[in-house]
Short mmCIF file of N, CA and C in Angstrom, two decimals:
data_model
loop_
_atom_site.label_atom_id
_atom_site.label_comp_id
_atom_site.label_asym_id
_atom_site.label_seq_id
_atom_site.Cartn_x
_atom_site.Cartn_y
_atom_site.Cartn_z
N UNK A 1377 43.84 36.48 204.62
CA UNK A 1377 43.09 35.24 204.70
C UNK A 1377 42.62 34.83 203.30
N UNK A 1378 42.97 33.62 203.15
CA UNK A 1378 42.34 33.06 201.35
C UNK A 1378 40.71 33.06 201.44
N UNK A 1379 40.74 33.21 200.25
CA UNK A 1379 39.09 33.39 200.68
C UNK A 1379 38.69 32.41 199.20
N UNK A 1380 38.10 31.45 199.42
CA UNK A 1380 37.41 30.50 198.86
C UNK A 1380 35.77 30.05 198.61
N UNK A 1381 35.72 29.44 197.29
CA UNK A 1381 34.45 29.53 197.52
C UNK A 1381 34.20 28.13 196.60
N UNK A 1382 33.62 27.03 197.34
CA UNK A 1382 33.51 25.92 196.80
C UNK A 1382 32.15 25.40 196.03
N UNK A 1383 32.29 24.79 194.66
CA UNK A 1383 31.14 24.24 193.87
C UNK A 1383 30.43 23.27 193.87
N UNK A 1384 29.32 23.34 194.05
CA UNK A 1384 28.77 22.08 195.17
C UNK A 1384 27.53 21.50 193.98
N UNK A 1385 27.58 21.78 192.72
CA UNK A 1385 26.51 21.27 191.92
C UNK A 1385 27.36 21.83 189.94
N UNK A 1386 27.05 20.77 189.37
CA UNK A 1386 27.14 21.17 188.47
C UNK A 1386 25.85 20.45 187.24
N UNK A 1387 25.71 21.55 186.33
CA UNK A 1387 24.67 21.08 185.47
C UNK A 1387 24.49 21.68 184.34
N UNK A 1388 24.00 21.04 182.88
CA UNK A 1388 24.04 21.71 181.69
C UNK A 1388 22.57 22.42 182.10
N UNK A 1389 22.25 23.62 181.07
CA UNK A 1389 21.22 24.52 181.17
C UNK A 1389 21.26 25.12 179.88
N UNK A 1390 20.35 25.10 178.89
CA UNK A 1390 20.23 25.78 177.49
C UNK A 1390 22.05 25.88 176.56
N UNK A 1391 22.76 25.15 176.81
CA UNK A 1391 23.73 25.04 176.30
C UNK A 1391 24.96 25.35 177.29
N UNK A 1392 24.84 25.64 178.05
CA UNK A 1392 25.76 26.41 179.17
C UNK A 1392 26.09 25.75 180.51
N UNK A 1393 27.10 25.45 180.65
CA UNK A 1393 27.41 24.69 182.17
C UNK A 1393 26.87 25.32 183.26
N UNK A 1394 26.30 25.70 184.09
CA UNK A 1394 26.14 26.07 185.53
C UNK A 1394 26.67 25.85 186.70
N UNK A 1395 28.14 26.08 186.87
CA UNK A 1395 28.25 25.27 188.69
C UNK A 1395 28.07 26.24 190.17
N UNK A 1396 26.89 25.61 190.49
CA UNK A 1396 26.49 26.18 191.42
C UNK A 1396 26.93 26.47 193.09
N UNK A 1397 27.13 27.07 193.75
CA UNK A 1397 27.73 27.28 195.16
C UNK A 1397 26.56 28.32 196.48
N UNK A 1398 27.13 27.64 197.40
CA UNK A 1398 26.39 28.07 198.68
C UNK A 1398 26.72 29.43 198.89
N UNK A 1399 27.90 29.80 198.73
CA UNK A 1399 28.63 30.89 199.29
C UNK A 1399 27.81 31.94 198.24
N UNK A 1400 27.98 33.15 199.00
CA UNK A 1400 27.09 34.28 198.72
C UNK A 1400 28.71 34.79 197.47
N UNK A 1401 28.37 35.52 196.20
CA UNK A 1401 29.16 35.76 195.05
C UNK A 1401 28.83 37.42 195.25
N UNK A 1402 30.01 37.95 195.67
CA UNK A 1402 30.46 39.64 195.22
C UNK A 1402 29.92 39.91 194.17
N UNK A 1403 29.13 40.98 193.31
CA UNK A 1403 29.42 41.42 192.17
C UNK A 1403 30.17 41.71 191.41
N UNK A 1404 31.08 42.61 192.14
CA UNK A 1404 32.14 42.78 192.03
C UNK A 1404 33.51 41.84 191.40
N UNK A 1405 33.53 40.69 191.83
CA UNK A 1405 34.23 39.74 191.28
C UNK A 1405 34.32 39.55 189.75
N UNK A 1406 35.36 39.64 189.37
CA UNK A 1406 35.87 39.37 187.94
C UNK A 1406 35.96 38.08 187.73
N UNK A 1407 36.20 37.09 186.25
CA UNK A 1407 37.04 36.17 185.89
C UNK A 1407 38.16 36.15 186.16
N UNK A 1408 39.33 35.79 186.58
CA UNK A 1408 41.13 35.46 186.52
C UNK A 1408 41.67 35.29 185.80
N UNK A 1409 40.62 34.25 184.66
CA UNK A 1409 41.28 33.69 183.51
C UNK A 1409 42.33 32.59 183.90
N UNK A 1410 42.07 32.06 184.91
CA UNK A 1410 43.36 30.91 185.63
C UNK A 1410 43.08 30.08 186.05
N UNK A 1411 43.54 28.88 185.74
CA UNK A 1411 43.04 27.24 186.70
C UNK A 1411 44.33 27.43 187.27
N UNK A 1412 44.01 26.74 188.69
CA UNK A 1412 45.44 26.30 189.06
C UNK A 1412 44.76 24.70 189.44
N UNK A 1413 45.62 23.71 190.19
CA UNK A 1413 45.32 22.40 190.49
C UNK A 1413 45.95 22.10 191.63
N UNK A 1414 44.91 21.55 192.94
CA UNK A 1414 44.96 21.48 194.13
C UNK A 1414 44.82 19.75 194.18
N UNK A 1415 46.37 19.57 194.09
CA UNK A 1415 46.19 17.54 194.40
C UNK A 1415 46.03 17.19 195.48
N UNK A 1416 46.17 17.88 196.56
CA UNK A 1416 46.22 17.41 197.79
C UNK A 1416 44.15 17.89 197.84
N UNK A 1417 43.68 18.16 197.49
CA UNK A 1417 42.30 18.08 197.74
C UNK A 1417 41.63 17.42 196.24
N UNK A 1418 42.21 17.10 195.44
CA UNK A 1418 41.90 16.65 194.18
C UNK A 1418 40.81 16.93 193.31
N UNK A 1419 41.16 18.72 193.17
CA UNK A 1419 40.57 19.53 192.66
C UNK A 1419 41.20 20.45 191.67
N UNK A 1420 40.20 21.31 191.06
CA UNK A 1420 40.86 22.41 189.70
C UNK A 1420 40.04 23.66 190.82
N UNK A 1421 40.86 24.83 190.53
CA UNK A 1421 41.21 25.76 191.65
C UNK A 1421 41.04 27.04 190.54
N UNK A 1422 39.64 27.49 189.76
CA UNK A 1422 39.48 28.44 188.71
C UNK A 1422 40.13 29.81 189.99
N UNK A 1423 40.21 31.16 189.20
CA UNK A 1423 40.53 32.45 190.23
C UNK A 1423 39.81 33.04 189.51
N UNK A 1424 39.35 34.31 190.78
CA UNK A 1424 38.49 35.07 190.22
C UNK A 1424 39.17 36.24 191.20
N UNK A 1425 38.78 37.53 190.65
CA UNK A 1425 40.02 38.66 191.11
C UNK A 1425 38.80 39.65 191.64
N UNK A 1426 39.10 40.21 192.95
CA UNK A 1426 38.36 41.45 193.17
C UNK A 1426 39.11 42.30 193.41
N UNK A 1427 38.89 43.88 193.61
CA UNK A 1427 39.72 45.07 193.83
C UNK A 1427 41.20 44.48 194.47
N UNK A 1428 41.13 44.23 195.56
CA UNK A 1428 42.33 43.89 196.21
C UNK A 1428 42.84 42.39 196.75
N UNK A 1429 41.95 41.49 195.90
CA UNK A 1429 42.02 40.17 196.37
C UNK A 1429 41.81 38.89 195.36
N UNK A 1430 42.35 37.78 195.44
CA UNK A 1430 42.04 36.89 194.79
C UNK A 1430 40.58 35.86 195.29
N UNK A 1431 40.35 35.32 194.85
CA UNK A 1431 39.12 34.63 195.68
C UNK A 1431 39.27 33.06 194.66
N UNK A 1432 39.42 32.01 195.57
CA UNK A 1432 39.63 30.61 194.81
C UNK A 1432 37.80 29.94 194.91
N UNK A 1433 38.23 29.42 193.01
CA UNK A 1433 36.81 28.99 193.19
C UNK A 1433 37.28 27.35 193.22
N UNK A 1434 36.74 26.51 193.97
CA UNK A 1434 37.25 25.10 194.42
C UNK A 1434 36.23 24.17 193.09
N UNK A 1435 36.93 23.52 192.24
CA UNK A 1435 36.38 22.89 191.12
C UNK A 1435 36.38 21.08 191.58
N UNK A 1436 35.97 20.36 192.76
CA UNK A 1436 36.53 19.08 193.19
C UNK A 1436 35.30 18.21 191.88
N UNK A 1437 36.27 16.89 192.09
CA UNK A 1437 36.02 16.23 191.02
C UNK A 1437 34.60 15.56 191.13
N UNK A 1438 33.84 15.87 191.82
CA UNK A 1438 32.28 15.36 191.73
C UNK A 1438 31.56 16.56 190.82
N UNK A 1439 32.29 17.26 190.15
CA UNK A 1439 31.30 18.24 189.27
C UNK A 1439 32.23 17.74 187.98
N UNK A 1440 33.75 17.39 187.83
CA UNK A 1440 34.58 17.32 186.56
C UNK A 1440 33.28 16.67 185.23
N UNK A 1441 32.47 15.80 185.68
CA UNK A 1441 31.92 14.81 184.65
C UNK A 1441 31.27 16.06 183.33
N UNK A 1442 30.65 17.04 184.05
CA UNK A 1442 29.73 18.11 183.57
C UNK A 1442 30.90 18.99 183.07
N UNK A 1443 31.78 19.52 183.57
CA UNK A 1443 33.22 19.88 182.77
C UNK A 1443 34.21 19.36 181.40
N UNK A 1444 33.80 18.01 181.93
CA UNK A 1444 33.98 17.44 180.50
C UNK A 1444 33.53 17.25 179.81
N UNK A 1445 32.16 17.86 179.88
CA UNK A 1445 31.17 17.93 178.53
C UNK A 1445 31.08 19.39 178.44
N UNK A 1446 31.87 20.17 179.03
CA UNK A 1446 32.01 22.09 178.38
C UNK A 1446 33.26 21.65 177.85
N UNK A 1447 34.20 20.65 178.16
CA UNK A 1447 35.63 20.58 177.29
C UNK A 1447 35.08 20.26 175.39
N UNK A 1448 34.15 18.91 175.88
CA UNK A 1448 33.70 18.01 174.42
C UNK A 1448 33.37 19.24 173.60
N UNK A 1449 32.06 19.91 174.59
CA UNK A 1449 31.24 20.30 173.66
C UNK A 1449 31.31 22.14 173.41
N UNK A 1450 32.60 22.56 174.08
CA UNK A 1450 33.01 23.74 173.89
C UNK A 1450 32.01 24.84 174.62
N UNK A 1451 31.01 24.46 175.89
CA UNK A 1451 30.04 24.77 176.55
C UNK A 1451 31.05 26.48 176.97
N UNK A 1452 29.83 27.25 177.36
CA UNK A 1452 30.45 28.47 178.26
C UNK A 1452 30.40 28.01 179.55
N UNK A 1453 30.79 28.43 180.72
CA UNK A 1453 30.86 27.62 181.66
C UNK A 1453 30.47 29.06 182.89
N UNK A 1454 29.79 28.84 183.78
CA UNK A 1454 29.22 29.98 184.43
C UNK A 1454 29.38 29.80 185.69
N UNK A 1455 29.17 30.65 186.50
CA UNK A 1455 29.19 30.25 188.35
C UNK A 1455 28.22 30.57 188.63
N UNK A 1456 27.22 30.64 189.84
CA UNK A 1456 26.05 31.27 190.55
C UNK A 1456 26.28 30.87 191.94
N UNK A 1457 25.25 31.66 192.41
CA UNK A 1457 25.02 31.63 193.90
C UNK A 1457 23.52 31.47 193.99
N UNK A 1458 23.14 31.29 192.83
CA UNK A 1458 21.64 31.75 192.72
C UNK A 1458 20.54 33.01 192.55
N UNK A 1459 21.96 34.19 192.79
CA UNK A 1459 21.30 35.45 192.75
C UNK A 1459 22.53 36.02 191.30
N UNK A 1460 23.97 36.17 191.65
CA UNK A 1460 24.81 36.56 190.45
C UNK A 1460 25.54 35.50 190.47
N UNK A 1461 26.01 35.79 188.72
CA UNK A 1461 26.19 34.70 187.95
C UNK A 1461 27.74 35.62 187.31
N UNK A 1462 28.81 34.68 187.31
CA UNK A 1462 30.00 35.15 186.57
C UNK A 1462 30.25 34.12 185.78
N UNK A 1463 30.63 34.52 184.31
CA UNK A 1463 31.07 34.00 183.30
C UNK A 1463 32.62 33.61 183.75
N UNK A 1464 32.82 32.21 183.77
CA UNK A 1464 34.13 31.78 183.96
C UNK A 1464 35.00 31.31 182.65
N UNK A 1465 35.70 32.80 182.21
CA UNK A 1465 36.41 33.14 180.88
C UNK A 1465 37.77 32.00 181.26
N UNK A 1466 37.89 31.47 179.75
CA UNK A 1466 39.08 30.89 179.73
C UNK A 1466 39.40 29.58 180.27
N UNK A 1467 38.22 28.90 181.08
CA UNK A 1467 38.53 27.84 182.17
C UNK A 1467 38.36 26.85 180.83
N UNK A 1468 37.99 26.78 179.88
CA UNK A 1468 38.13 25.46 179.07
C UNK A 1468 39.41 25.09 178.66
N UNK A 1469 40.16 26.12 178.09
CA UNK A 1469 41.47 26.13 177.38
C UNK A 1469 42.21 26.05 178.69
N UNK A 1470 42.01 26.82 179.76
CA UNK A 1470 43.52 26.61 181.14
C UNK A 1470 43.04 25.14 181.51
N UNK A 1471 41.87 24.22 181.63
CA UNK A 1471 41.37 22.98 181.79
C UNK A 1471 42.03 22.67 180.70
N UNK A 1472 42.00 22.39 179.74
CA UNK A 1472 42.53 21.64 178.37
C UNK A 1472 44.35 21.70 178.52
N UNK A 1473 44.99 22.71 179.06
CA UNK A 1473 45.95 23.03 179.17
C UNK A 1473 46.75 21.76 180.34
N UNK A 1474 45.87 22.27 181.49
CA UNK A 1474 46.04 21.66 182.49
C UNK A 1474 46.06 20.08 182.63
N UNK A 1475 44.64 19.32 181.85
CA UNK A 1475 44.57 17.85 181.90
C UNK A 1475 45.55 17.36 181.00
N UNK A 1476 46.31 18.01 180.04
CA UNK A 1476 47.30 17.27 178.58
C UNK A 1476 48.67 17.62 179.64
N UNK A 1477 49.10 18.59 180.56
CA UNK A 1477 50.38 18.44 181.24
C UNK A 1477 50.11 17.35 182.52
N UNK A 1478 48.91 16.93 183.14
CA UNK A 1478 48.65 16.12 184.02
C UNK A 1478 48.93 14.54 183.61
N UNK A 1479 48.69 14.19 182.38
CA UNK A 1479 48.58 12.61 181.90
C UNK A 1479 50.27 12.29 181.81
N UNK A 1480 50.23 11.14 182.29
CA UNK A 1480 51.60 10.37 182.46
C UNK A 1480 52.69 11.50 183.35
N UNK A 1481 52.17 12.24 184.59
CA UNK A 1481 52.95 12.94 185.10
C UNK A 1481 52.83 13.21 186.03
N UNK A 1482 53.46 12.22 187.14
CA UNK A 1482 53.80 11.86 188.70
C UNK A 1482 53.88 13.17 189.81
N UNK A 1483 54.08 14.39 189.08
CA UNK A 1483 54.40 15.34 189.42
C UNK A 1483 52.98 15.65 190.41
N UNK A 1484 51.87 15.86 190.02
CA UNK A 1484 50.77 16.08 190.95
C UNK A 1484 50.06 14.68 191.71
N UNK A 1485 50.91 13.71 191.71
CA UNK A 1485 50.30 12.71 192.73
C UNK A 1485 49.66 11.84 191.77
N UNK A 1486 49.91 10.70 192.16
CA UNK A 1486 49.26 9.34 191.23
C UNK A 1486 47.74 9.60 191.64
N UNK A 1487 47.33 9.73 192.36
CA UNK A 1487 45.74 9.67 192.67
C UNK A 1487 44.82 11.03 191.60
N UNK A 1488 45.59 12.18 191.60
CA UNK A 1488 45.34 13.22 190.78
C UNK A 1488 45.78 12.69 189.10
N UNK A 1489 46.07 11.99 188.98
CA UNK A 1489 46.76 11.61 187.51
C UNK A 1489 45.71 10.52 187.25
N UNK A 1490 45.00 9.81 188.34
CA UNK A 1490 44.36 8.57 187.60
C UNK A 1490 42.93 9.60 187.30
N UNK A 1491 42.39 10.62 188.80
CA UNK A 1491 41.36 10.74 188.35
C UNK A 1491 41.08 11.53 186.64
N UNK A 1492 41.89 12.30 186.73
CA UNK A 1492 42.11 13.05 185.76
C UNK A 1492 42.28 12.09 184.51
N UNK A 1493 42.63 11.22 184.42
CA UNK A 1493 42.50 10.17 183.12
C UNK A 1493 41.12 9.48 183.41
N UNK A 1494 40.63 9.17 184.46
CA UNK A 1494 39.43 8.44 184.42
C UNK A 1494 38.37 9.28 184.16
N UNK A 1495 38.69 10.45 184.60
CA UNK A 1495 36.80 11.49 184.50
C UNK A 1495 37.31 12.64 182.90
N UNK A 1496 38.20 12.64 183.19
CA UNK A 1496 38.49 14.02 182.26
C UNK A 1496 38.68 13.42 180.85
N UNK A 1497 39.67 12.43 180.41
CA UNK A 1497 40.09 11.92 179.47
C UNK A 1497 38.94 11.10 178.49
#
């Protein structure tokens, strides 16, 4: 079973992005070091790895605005639950990676291509 965990707030804090979620956060859980991109929900899809499992963190575009100011401003970018907090390694550069193969490219859906030029760009 995929096991997901969606970001329901995002916000700067002493230099540092925060996006915050309902779902209760393993300790256990690592960084992935991986965006993937979910057009059919028109979202960025960070991974985070535990012993024997992947766990998707759901990035939908009502938090991107605060993402694109950890892209501008080279922010660290963090997760919580309110109790533990994981450093989400690498999501600027696989984001930076990700929005420069998205522009002018039909491939993930015109609706994923505009938002991504309108919020990200």
């Amino acid at each position: 079973m995929r096991q997901t965990i969606e970001v329901k707030q995002g916000i700067v804090e002493n230099g540092i992005v925060v996006l915050k979620t309902a779902h209760t956060i393993k300790e256990s859980l690592k960084a992935g070091e991986r965006v993937l991109v979910d057009s059919d929900n028109l979202a960025f899809v960070y991974i985070l790895e535990d012993e024997d499992a992947f766990i998707y963190v759901t990035l939908p575009n009502s938090v991107w605005p605060v993402l694109k100011q950890a892209l501008l401003e080279d922010l660290s970018v963090k997760l919580t639950d309110g109790k533990t907090v994981i450093q989400l390694d690498e999501l600027n550069e696989e984001m930076n990676y990700l929005i420069d193969n998205i522009k002018d490219n039909s491939n993930y859906g015109e609706e994923m291509e505009r938002l991504v030029e309108e919020l990200l760009s």
